[in-house]
Amino acid sequence: MSRRSLLLALLAVAAPSLSGCADSEPDRPYTQVRYTYLTPLPLNVGSVEVAPLPRPGTLDDTSPLPPGPALQRLVEDRIAPAGSSGRARITIDEARVTRTGRNLEGTMALRLEILAADGTRAALAEARVVRRLTPGPNLRNALYDITRQMLDDMNVELEFQLRRTLRDYLQTTGPAPAPAAVEKQDL
């Protein structure tokens, strides 16, 4: 066997493992993103409802953190009813990541409506974030990264829009504390 044919044979055997190293990146550990560590945003409404999610995107099955359910968890973690009447209705208009050429483009958009006791709309806030990412060799890692970035952006944008647009419905103080128990009373 000639030196050249031996070298070609070795390259043919090694090529699949070499190309696997260059083209793939292992999955990282993926965690569910929660915002329970932050102070909830208390709205002066009796209840908060989240409308059903929009149709999932084409990459949701591939993503370790599907955008729709992740955005719904963010809303549930951050918005809390703190009043006695009326309700807040949250509609997730869009939560998806799509492939555009070599890039991933993600969008999250939601509306928060304050409805009076009779069902009429008393106030409205909207929040929208957009991200673009050029993925590396592991699509799942890139999908997780773009969704995580959009969630962090939406967390900030949602709070900003609520404080700007719905400040009259945000409770800045909690309920009055209960009076202290009487330990001893002179007659």
PDB file of C-alpha atoms in Angstrom:
ATOM      1  CA  MET A   1       0.000   0.000   0.000  1.00  0.00           C
ATOM      2  CA  SER A   2       1.376   3.342  -0.956  1.00  0.00           C
ATOM      3  CA  ARG A   3       1.834   6.188   1.461  1.00  0.00           C
ATOM      4  CA  ARG A   4      -0.812   8.245  -0.305  1.00  0.00           C
ATOM      5  CA  SER A   5      -3.488   5.504  -0.209  1.00  0.00           C
ATOM      6  CA  LEU A   6      -2.713   4.890   3.489  1.00  0.00           C
ATOM      7  CA  LEU A   7      -3.168   8.582   4.240  1.00  0.00           C
ATOM      8  CA  LEU A   8      -6.453   8.688   2.298  1.00  0.00           C
ATOM      9  CA  ALA A   9      -7.713   5.593   4.138  1.00  0.00           C
ATOM     10  CA  LEU A  10      -6.898   7.182   7.518  1.00  0.00           C
ATOM     11  CA  LEU A  11      -8.653  10.410   6.524  1.00  0.00           C
ATOM     12  CA  ALA A  12     -11.719   8.487   5.361  1.00  0.00           C
ATOM     13  CA  VAL A  13     -11.940   6.702   8.721  1.00  0.00           C
ATOM     14  CA  ALA A  14     -11.338   9.867  10.749  1.00  0.00           C
ATOM     15  CA  ALA A  15     -13.567  12.195   8.682  1.00  0.00           C
ATOM     16  CA  PRO A  16     -16.913  11.344  10.334  1.00  0.00           C
ATOM     17  CA  SER A  17     -15.582  11.946  13.847  1.00  0.00           C
ATOM     18  CA  LEU A  18     -13.768  15.126  12.815  1.00  0.00           C
ATOM     19  CA  SER A  19     -16.842  16.565  11.104  1.00  0.00           C
ATOM     20  CA  GLY A  20     -18.980  15.694  14.134  1.00  0.00           C
ATOM     21  CA  CYS A  21     -16.668  17.733  16.346  1.00  0.00           C
ATOM     22  CA  ALA A  22     -16.783  20.742  14.074  1.00  0.00           C
ATOM     23  CA  ASP A  23     -20.536  20.747  13.377  1.00  0.00           C
ATOM     24  CA  SER A  24     -22.130  19.867  16.692  1.00  0.00           C
ATOM     25  CA  GLU A  25     -22.220  21.284  20.138  1.00  0.00           C
ATOM     26  CA  PRO A  26     -23.729  19.287  23.010  1.00  0.00           C
ATOM     27  CA  ASP A  27     -26.996  20.364  24.602  1.00  0.00           C
ATOM     28  CA  ARG A  28     -26.530  22.441  27.732  1.00  0.00           C
ATOM     29  CA  PRO A  29     -28.695  21.813  30.771  1.00  0.00           C
ATOM     30  CA  TYR A  30     -31.936  23.721  30.239  1.00  0.00           C
ATOM     31  CA  THR A  31     -33.855  25.152  33.161  1.00  0.00           C
ATOM     32  CA  GLN A  32     -37.392  26.456  33.221  1.00  0.00           C
ATOM     33  CA  VAL A  33     -37.336  30.213  33.551  1.00  0.00           C
ATOM     34  CA  ARG A  34     -39.326  31.571  36.492  1.00  0.00           C
ATOM     35  CA  TYR A  35     -39.752  35.082  37.882  1.00  0.00           C
ATOM     36  CA  THR A  36     -41.136  34.204  41.319  1.00  0.00           C
ATOM     37  CA  TYR A  37     -38.069  35.765  42.963  1.00  0.00           C
ATOM     38  CA  LEU A  38     -39.334  39.206  41.877  1.00  0.00           C
ATOM     39  CA  THR A  39     -42.050  41.141  43.658  1.00  0.00           C
ATOM     40  CA  PRO A  40     -45.371  40.541  41.894  1.00  0.00           C
ATOM     41  CA  LEU A  41     -47.074  43.512  40.269  1.00  0.00           C
ATOM     42  CA  PRO A  42     -50.347  43.861  42.224  1.00  0.00           C
ATOM     43  CA  LEU A  43     -53.271  45.067  40.129  1.00  0.00           C
ATOM     44  CA  ASN A  44     -56.399  46.510  41.685  1.00  0.00           C
ATOM     45  CA  VAL A  45     -58.622  43.781  40.206  1.00  0.00           C
ATOM     46  CA  GLY A  46     -60.429  40.803  41.690  1.00  0.00           C
ATOM     47  CA  SER A  47     -59.012  38.254  39.242  1.00  0.00           C
ATOM     48  CA  VAL A  48     -56.473  37.777  36.467  1.00  0.00           C
ATOM     49  CA  GLU A  49     -57.150  35.507  33.506  1.00  0.00           C
ATOM     50  CA  VAL A  50     -54.814  34.522  30.696  1.00  0.00           C
ATOM     51  CA  ALA A  51     -56.506  33.830  27.351  1.00  0.00           C
ATOM     52  CA  PRO A  52     -55.569  30.606  25.551  1.00  0.00           C
ATOM     53  CA  LEU A  53     -52.184  30.668  23.849  1.00  0.00           C
ATOM     54  CA  PRO A  54     -51.852  31.355  20.129  1.00  0.00           C
ATOM     55  CA  ARG A  55     -50.965  28.536  17.759  1.00  0.00           C
ATOM     56  CA  PRO A  56     -47.416  27.270  18.434  1.00  0.00           C
ATOM     57  CA  GLY A  57     -44.636  28.139  16.028  1.00  0.00           C
ATOM     58  CA  THR A  58     -42.893  25.648  13.780  1.00  0.00           C
ATOM     59  CA  LEU A  59     -39.804  25.494  16.007  1.00  0.00           C
ATOM     60  CA  ASP A  60     -41.709  24.992  19.303  1.00  0.00           C
ATOM     61  CA  ASP A  61     -41.331  21.193  19.147  1.00  0.00           C
ATOM     62  CA  THR A  62     -37.548  21.583  18.827  1.00  0.00           C
ATOM     63  CA  SER A  63     -37.174  24.237  21.534  1.00  0.00           C
ATOM     64  CA  PRO A  64     -36.360  23.181  25.101  1.00  0.00           C
ATOM     65  CA  LEU A  65     -38.186  26.367  26.218  1.00  0.00           C
ATOM     66  CA  PRO A  66     -41.253  26.912  23.987  1.00  0.00           C
ATOM     67  CA  PRO A  67     -41.984  30.670  23.896  1.00  0.00           C
ATOM     68  CA  GLY A  68     -45.773  30.546  24.451  1.00  0.00           C
ATOM     69  CA  PRO A  69     -45.874  28.525  27.680  1.00  0.00           C
ATOM     70  CA  ALA A  70     -42.756  30.337  28.948  1.00  0.00           C
ATOM     71  CA  LEU A  71     -44.410  33.742  28.435  1.00  0.00           C
ATOM     72  CA  GLN A  72     -47.549  32.480  30.150  1.00  0.00           C
ATOM     73  CA  ARG A  73     -45.470  31.451  33.210  1.00  0.00           C
ATOM     74  CA  LEU A  74     -43.839  34.893  33.255  1.00  0.00           C
ATOM     75  CA  VAL A  75     -47.265  36.550  33.349  1.00  0.00           C
ATOM     76  CA  GLU A  76     -48.467  34.213  36.101  1.00  0.00           C
ATOM     77  CA  ASP A  77     -45.318  34.893  38.145  1.00  0.00           C
ATOM     78  CA  ARG A  78     -45.442  38.680  37.810  1.00  0.00           C
ATOM     79  CA  ILE A  79     -49.112  39.769  37.758  1.00  0.00           C
ATOM     80  CA  ALA A  80     -51.251  39.312  40.859  1.00  0.00           C
ATOM     81  CA  PRO A  81     -54.832  40.356  41.641  1.00  0.00           C
ATOM     82  CA  ALA A  82     -54.945  42.582  44.721  1.00  0.00           C
ATOM     83  CA  GLY A  83     -58.399  44.172  44.529  1.00  0.00           C
ATOM     84  CA  SER A  84     -61.988  43.143  45.090  1.00  0.00           C
ATOM     85  CA  SER A  85     -63.738  43.812  41.767  1.00  0.00           C
ATOM     86  CA  GLY A  86     -63.055  43.868  38.069  1.00  0.00           C
ATOM     87  CA  ARG A  87     -60.609  41.639  36.287  1.00  0.00           C
ATOM     88  CA  ALA A  88     -57.480  41.716  34.185  1.00  0.00           C
ATOM     89  CA  ARG A  89     -57.497  39.789  30.916  1.00  0.00           C
ATOM     90  CA  ILE A  90     -54.118  39.011  29.399  1.00  0.00           C
ATOM     91  CA  THR A  91     -53.927  37.952  25.773  1.00  0.00           C
ATOM     92  CA  ILE A  92     -50.667  36.652  24.370  1.00  0.00           C
ATOM     93  CA  ASP A  93     -50.864  37.840  20.772  1.00  0.00           C
ATOM     94  CA  GLU A  94     -47.570  36.351  19.656  1.00  0.00           C
ATOM     95  CA  ALA A  95     -44.855  34.180  21.163  1.00  0.00           C
ATOM     96  CA  ARG A  96     -42.702  32.499  18.561  1.00  0.00           C
ATOM     97  CA  VAL A  97     -39.269  32.011  17.104  1.00  0.00           C
ATOM     98  CA  THR A  98     -38.886  31.580  13.359  1.00  0.00           C
ATOM     99  CA  ARG A  99     -35.981  30.890  11.074  1.00  0.00           C
ATOM    100  CA  THR A 100     -35.190  33.642   8.575  1.00  0.00           C
ATOM    101  CA  GLY A 101     -32.278  32.667   6.389  1.00  0.00           C
ATOM    102  CA  ARG A 102     -29.383  31.907   8.744  1.00  0.00           C
ATOM    103  CA  ASN A 103     -30.930  33.808  11.675  1.00  0.00           C
ATOM    104  CA  LEU A 104     -33.533  33.102  14.294  1.00  0.00           C
ATOM    105  CA  GLU A 105     -36.090  35.863  14.837  1.00  0.00           C
ATOM    106  CA  GLY A 106     -38.251  35.906  17.907  1.00  0.00           C
ATOM    107  CA  THR A 107     -41.257  37.994  18.869  1.00  0.00           C
ATOM    108  CA  MET A 108     -43.346  38.182  22.021  1.00  0.00           C
ATOM    109  CA  ALA A 109     -46.374  40.464  22.271  1.00  0.00           C
ATOM    110  CA  LEU A 110     -49.205  40.673  24.775  1.00  0.00           C
ATOM    111  CA  ARG A 111     -52.140  42.870  25.776  1.00  0.00           C
ATOM    112  CA  LEU A 112     -53.372  43.419  29.305  1.00  0.00           C
ATOM    113  CA  GLU A 113     -56.914  44.758  29.568  1.00  0.00           C
ATOM    114  CA  ILE A 114     -58.529  45.954  32.775  1.00  0.00           C
ATOM    115  CA  LEU A 115     -62.224  45.118  32.645  1.00  0.00           C
ATOM    116  CA  ALA A 116     -64.749  46.781  34.939  1.00  0.00           C
ATOM    117  CA  ALA A 117     -67.345  44.731  36.827  1.00  0.00           C
ATOM    118  CA  ASP A 118     -69.798  45.159  33.922  1.00  0.00           C
ATOM    119  CA  GLY A 119     -67.223  43.802  31.412  1.00  0.00           C
ATOM    120  CA  THR A 120     -66.342  47.080  29.707  1.00  0.00           C
ATOM    121  CA  ARG A 121     -62.687  47.842  29.096  1.00  0.00           C
ATOM    122  CA  ALA A 122     -61.393  50.429  31.539  1.00  0.00           C
ATOM    123  CA  ALA A 123     -57.704  50.409  30.588  1.00  0.00           C
ATOM    124  CA  LEU A 124     -55.207  48.753  28.242  1.00  0.00           C
ATOM    125  CA  ALA A 125     -51.459  48.118  28.243  1.00  0.00           C
ATOM    126  CA  GLU A 126     -49.440  46.439  25.500  1.00  0.00           C
ATOM    127  CA  ALA A 127     -45.900  45.071  25.543  1.00  0.00           C
ATOM    128  CA  ARG A 128     -43.807  43.752  22.644  1.00  0.00           C
ATOM    129  CA  VAL A 129     -40.215  42.555  22.310  1.00  0.00           C
ATOM    130  CA  VAL A 130     -38.243  41.363  19.288  1.00  0.00           C
ATOM    131  CA  ARG A 131     -34.888  39.574  19.145  1.00  0.00           C
ATOM    132  CA  ARG A 132     -32.618  38.261  16.406  1.00  0.00           C
ATOM    133  CA  LEU A 133     -29.879  35.678  16.876  1.00  0.00           C
ATOM    134  CA  THR A 134     -27.475  33.915  14.553  1.00  0.00           C
ATOM    135  CA  PRO A 135     -27.420  30.361  15.895  1.00  0.00           C
ATOM    136  CA  GLY A 136     -24.306  28.311  16.474  1.00  0.00           C
ATOM    137  CA  PRO A 137     -24.061  24.644  15.587  1.00  0.00           C
ATOM    138  CA  ASN A 138     -26.675  23.523  18.170  1.00  0.00           C
ATOM    139  CA  LEU A 139     -30.150  24.750  17.259  1.00  0.00           C
ATOM    140  CA  ARG A 140     -31.661  23.747  20.626  1.00  0.00           C
ATOM    141  CA  ASN A 141     -29.122  25.868  22.521  1.00  0.00           C
ATOM    142  CA  ALA A 142     -29.842  28.823  20.237  1.00  0.00           C
ATOM    143  CA  LEU A 143     -33.631  28.435  20.652  1.00  0.00           C
ATOM    144  CA  TYR A 144     -33.227  28.364  24.422  1.00  0.00           C
ATOM    145  CA  ASP A 145     -30.961  31.430  24.357  1.00  0.00           C
ATOM    146  CA  ILE A 146     -33.248  33.577  22.200  1.00  0.00           C
ATOM    147  CA  THR A 147     -36.346  32.634  24.211  1.00  0.00           C
ATOM    148  CA  ARG A 148     -34.566  33.348  27.485  1.00  0.00           C
ATOM    149  CA  GLN A 149     -33.403  36.748  26.210  1.00  0.00           C
ATOM    150  CA  MET A 150     -36.923  37.617  25.037  1.00  0.00           C
ATOM    151  CA  LEU A 151     -38.388  36.608  28.410  1.00  0.00           C
ATOM    152  CA  ASP A 152     -35.935  38.847  30.244  1.00  0.00           C
ATOM    153  CA  ASP A 153     -36.739  41.697  27.834  1.00  0.00           C
ATOM    154  CA  MET A 154     -40.486  41.113  28.219  1.00  0.00           C
ATOM    155  CA  ASN A 155     -40.219  41.099  31.998  1.00  0.00           C
ATOM    156  CA  VAL A 156     -38.711  44.596  31.886  1.00  0.00           C
ATOM    157  CA  GLU A 157     -41.033  45.875  29.139  1.00  0.00           C
ATOM    158  CA  LEU A 158     -44.159  44.529  30.851  1.00  0.00           C
ATOM    159  CA  GLU A 159     -43.329  46.212  34.138  1.00  0.00           C
ATOM    160  CA  PHE A 160     -42.462  49.456  32.348  1.00  0.00           C
ATOM    161  CA  GLN A 161     -45.751  49.473  30.409  1.00  0.00           C
ATOM    162  CA  LEU A 162     -47.813  48.655  33.511  1.00  0.00           C
ATOM    163  CA  ARG A 163     -46.179  51.438  35.521  1.00  0.00           C
ATOM    164  CA  ARG A 164     -46.570  53.889  32.628  1.00  0.00           C
ATOM    165  CA  THR A 165     -50.020  52.979  31.302  1.00  0.00           C
ATOM    166  CA  LEU A 166     -51.824  51.325  34.218  1.00  0.00           C
ATOM    167  CA  ARG A 167     -50.362  53.246  37.152  1.00  0.00           C
ATOM    168  CA  ASP A 168     -53.876  53.996  38.454  1.00  0.00           C
ATOM    169  CA  TYR A 169     -54.515  50.234  38.720  1.00  0.00           C
ATOM    170  CA  LEU A 170     -51.195  49.269  40.304  1.00  0.00           C
ATOM    171  CA  GLN A 171     -51.310  49.035  44.042  1.00  0.00           C
ATOM    172  CA  THR A 172     -48.205  50.545  45.529  1.00  0.00           C
ATOM    173  CA  THR A 173     -49.117  49.721  49.100  1.00  0.00           C
ATOM    174  CA  GLY A 174     -50.414  46.523  50.561  1.00  0.00           C
ATOM    175  CA  PRO A 175     -53.518  46.172  52.662  1.00  0.00           C
ATOM    176  CA  ALA A 176     -53.492  47.801  56.093  1.00  0.00           C
ATOM    177  CA  PRO A 177     -51.912  45.534  58.686  1.00  0.00           C
ATOM    178  CA  ALA A 178     -54.226  43.903  61.211  1.00  0.00           C
ATOM    179  CA  PRO A 179     -54.204  45.537  64.642  1.00  0.00           C
ATOM    180  CA  ALA A 180     -51.844  43.964  67.150  1.00  0.00           C
ATOM    181  CA  ALA A 181     -53.346  41.474  69.567  1.00  0.00           C
ATOM    182  CA  VAL A 182     -54.100  42.745  73.061  1.00  0.00           C
ATOM    183  CA  GLU A 183     -51.797  41.035  75.512  1.00  0.00           C
ATOM    184  CA  LYS A 184     -52.814  42.806  78.700  1.00  0.00           C
ATOM    185  CA  GLN A 185     -55.450  45.370  79.436  1.00  0.00           C
ATOM    186  CA  ASP A 186     -55.856  47.192  82.766  1.00  0.00           C
ATOM    187  CA  LEU A 187     -59.372  47.414  84.157  1.00  0.00           C
TER     188      LEU A 187
END
